[in-house]
XYZ file of N, CA and C in Angstrom:
366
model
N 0.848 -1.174 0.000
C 0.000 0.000 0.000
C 0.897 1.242 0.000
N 0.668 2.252 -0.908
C 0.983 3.360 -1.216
C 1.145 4.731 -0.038
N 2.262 5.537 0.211
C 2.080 6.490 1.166
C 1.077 7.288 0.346
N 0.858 8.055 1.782
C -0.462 9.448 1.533
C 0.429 10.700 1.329
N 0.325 11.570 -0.029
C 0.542 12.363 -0.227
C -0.458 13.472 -0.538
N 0.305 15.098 -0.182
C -0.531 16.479 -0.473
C -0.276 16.708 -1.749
N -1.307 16.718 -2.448
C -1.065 17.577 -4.180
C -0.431 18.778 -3.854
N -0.341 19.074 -2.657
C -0.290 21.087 -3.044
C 1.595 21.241 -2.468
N 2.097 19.987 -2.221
C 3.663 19.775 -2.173
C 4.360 19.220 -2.436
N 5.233 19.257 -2.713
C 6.044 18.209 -3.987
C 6.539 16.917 -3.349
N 6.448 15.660 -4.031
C 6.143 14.458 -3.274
C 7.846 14.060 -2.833
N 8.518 14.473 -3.517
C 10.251 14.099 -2.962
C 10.406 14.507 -1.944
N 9.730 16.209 -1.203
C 9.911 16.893 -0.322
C 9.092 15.969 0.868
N 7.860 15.481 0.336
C 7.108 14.656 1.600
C 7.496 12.999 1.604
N 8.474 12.701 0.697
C 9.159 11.347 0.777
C 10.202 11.254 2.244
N 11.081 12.741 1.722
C 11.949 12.819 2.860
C 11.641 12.788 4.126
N 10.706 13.607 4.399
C 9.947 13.855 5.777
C 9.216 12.367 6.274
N 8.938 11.691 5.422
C 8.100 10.720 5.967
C 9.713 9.969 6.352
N 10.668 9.686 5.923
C 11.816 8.899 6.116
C 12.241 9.285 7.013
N 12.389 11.205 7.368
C 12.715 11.717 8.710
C 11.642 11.351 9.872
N 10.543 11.224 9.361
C 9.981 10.636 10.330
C 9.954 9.306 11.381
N 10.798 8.211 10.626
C 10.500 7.146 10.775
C 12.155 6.748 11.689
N 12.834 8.277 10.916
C 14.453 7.383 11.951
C 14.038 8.711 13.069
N 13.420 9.979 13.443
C 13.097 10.296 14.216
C 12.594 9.462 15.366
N 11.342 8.407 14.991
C 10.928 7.424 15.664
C 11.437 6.355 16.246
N 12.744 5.963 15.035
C 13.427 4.970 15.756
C 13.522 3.692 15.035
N 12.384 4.204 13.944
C 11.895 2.892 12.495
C 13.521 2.292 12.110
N 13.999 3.547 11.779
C 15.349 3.815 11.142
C 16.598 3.807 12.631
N 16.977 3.130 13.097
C 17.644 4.074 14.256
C 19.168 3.849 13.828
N 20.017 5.086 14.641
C 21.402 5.237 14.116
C 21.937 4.533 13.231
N 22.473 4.781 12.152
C 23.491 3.544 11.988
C 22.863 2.469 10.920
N 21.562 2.019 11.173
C 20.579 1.636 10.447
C 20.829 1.361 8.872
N 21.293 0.487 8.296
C 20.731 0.584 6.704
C 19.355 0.796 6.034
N 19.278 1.703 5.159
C 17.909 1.669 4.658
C 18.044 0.704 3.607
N 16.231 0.372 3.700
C 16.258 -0.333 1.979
C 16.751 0.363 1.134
N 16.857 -0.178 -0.124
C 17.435 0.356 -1.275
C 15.856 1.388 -1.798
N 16.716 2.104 -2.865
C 15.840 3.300 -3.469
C 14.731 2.473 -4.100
N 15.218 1.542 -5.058
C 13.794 1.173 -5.489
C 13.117 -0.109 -4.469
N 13.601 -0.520 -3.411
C 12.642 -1.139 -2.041
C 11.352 0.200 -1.793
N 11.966 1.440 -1.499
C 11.378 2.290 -0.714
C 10.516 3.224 -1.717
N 11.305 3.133 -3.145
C 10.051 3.528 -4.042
C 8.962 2.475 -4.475
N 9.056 1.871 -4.040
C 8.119 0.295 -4.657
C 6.870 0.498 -3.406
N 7.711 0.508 -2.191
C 6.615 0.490 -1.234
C 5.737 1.804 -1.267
N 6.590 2.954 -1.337
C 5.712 4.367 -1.297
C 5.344 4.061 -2.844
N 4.919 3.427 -3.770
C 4.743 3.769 -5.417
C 4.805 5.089 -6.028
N 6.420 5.096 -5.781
C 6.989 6.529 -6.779
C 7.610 6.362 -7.708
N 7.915 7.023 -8.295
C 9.415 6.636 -9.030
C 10.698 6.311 -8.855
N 11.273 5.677 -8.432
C 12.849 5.508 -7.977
C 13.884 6.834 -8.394
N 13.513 7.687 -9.107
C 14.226 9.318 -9.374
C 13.726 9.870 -8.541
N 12.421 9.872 -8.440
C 11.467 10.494 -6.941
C 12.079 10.428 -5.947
N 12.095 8.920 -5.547
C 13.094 8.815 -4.247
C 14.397 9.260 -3.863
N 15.040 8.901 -5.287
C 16.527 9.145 -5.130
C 16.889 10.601 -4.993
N 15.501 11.472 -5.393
C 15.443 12.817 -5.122
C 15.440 13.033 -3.378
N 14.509 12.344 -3.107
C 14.628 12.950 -1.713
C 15.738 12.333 -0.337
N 16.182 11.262 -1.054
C 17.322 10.889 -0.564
C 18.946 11.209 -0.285
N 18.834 11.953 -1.305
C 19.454 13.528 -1.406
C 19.425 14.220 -0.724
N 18.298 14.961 -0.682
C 17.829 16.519 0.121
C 18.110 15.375 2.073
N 17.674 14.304 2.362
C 18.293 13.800 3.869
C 19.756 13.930 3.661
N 20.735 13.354 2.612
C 21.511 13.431 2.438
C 22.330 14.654 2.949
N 22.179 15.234 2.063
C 22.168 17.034 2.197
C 22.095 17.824 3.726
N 20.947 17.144 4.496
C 20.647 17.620 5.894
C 21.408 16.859 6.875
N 22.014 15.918 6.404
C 23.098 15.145 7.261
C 23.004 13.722 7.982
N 21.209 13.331 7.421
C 20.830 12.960 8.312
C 21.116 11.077 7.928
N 21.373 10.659 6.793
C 21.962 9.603 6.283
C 23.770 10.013 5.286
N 23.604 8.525 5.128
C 24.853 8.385 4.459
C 24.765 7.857 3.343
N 25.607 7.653 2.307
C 26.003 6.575 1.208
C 27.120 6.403 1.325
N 27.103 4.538 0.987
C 28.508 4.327 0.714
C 28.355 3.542 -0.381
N 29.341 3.927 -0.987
C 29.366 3.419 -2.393
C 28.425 1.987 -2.852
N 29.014 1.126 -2.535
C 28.546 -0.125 -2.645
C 27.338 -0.844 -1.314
N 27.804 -0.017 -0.519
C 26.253 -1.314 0.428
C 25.833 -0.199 0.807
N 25.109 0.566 -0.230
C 24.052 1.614 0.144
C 23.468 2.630 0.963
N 22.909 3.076 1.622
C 22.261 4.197 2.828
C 22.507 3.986 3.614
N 23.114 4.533 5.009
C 22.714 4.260 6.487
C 22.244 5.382 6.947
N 21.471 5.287 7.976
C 20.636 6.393 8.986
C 22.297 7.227 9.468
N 22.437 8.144 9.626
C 23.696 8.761 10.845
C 24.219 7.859 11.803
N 25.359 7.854 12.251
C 25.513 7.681 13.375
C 25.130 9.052 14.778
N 25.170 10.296 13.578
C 25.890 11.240 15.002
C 24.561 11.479 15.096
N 24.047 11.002 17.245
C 22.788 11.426 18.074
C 22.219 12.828 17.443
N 23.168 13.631 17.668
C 23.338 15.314 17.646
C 22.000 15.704 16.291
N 22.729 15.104 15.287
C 21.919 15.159 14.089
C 20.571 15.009 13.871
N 20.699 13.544 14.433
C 18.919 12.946 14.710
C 18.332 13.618 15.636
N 18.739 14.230 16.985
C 17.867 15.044 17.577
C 17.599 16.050 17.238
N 18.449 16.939 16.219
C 18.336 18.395 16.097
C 16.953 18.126 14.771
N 16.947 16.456 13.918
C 16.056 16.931 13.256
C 14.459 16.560 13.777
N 14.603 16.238 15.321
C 13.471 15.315 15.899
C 13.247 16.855 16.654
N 13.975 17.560 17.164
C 13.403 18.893 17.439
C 12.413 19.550 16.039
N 13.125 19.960 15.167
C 12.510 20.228 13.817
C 11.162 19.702 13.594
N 11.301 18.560 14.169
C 9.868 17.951 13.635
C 8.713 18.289 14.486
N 9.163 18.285 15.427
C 8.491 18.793 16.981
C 7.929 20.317 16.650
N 8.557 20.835 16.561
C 8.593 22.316 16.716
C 7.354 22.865 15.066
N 7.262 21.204 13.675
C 6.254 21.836 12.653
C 5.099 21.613 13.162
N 5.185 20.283 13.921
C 4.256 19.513 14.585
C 3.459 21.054 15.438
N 4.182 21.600 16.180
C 3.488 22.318 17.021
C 2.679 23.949 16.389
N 3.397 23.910 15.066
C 3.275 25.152 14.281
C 1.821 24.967 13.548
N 1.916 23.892 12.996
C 0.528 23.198 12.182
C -0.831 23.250 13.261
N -0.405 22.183 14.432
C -1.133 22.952 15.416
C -1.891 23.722 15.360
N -0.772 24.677 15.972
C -1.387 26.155 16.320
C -2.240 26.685 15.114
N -1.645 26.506 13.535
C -2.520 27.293 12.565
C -4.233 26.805 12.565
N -3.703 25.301 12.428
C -5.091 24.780 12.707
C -5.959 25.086 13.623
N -5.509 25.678 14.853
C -6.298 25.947 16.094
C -6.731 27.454 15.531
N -5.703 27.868 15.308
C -6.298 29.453 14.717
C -7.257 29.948 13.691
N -7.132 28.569 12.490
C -8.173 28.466 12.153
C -9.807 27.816 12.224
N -9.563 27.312 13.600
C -11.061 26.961 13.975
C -11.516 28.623 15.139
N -10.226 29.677 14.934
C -10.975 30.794 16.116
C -9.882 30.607 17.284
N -9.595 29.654 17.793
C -8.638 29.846 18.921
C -7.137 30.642 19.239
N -6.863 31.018 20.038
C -5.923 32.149 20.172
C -4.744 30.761 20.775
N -3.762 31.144 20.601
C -2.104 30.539 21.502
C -2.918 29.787 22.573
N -3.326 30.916 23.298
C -3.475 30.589 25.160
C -4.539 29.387 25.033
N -5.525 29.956 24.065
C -6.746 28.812 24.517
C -6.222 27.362 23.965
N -5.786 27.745 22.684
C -5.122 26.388 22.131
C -4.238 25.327 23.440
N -3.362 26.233 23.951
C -2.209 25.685 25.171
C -3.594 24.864 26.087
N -4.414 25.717 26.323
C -5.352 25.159 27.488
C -6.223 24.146 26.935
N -6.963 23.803 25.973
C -7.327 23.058 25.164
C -6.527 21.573 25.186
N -5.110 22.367 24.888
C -4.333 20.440 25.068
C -3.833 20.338 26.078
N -3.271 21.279 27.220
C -3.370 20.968 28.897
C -4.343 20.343 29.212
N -5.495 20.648 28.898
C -6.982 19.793 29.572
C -6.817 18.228 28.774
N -6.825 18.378 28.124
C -6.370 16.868 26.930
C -6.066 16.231 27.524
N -4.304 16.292 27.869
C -3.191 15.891 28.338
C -3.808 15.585 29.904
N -4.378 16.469 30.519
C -4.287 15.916 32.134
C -6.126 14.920 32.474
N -6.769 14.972 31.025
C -7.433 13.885 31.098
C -7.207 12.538 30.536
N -5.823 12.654 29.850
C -5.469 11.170 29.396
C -4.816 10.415 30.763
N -4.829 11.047 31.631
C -4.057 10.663 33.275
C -4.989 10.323 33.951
């Protein structure tokens, strides 16, 4: 089964993120080999240029490797993976908020909204 993509953003850009997502999580953790480009385009049904596009742009952000012959690994360096697990945190909380702003809610009420959440999942 196929990942879920937004028409209104370019799918290499939401390939990456879903991959940052997954060694954020731990799917991927340090060190980690990924499948190969066309494993991971087969499963998301992209193009293998698609992928190899956004395999790049992680590339680029530091957050994997290539080596010549036995393919991708996740980072070793912690530093990296947390600074991009902050990143993710911090859209996570941005999207949020727009969304809250667009149902009418202000910062504060939003904060209080998922304080009340949070201290009824306890």
């Amino acid at each position: 089964m196929g990942w879920h993509f937004d028409s209104n953003r370019p799918i290499y850009a939401q390939l990456a993120e879903h991959i940052q997502l997954q060694i954020a999580a731990g799917v991927y953790p340090p060190g980690s080999k990924l499948p190969s480009v066309r494993d991971l385009a087969a499963e998301a049904e992209v193009n293998p240029n698609t992928m190899q596009r956004a395999l790049a742009e992680l590339e680029t952000e530091g957050l994997i490797f290539a080596q010549r012959t036995a393919g991708r690994f996740v980072t070793q360096d912690a530093e990296a993976v947390d600074q991009s697990r902050r990143r993710l945190f911090q859209s996570a909380v941005e999207a949020f908020l727009k969304n809250m702003g667009s149902l009418g809610c202000s910062p504060q009420q939003s904060l209080e909204i998922l304080k009340n959440h949070v201290e009824g999942l306890h």
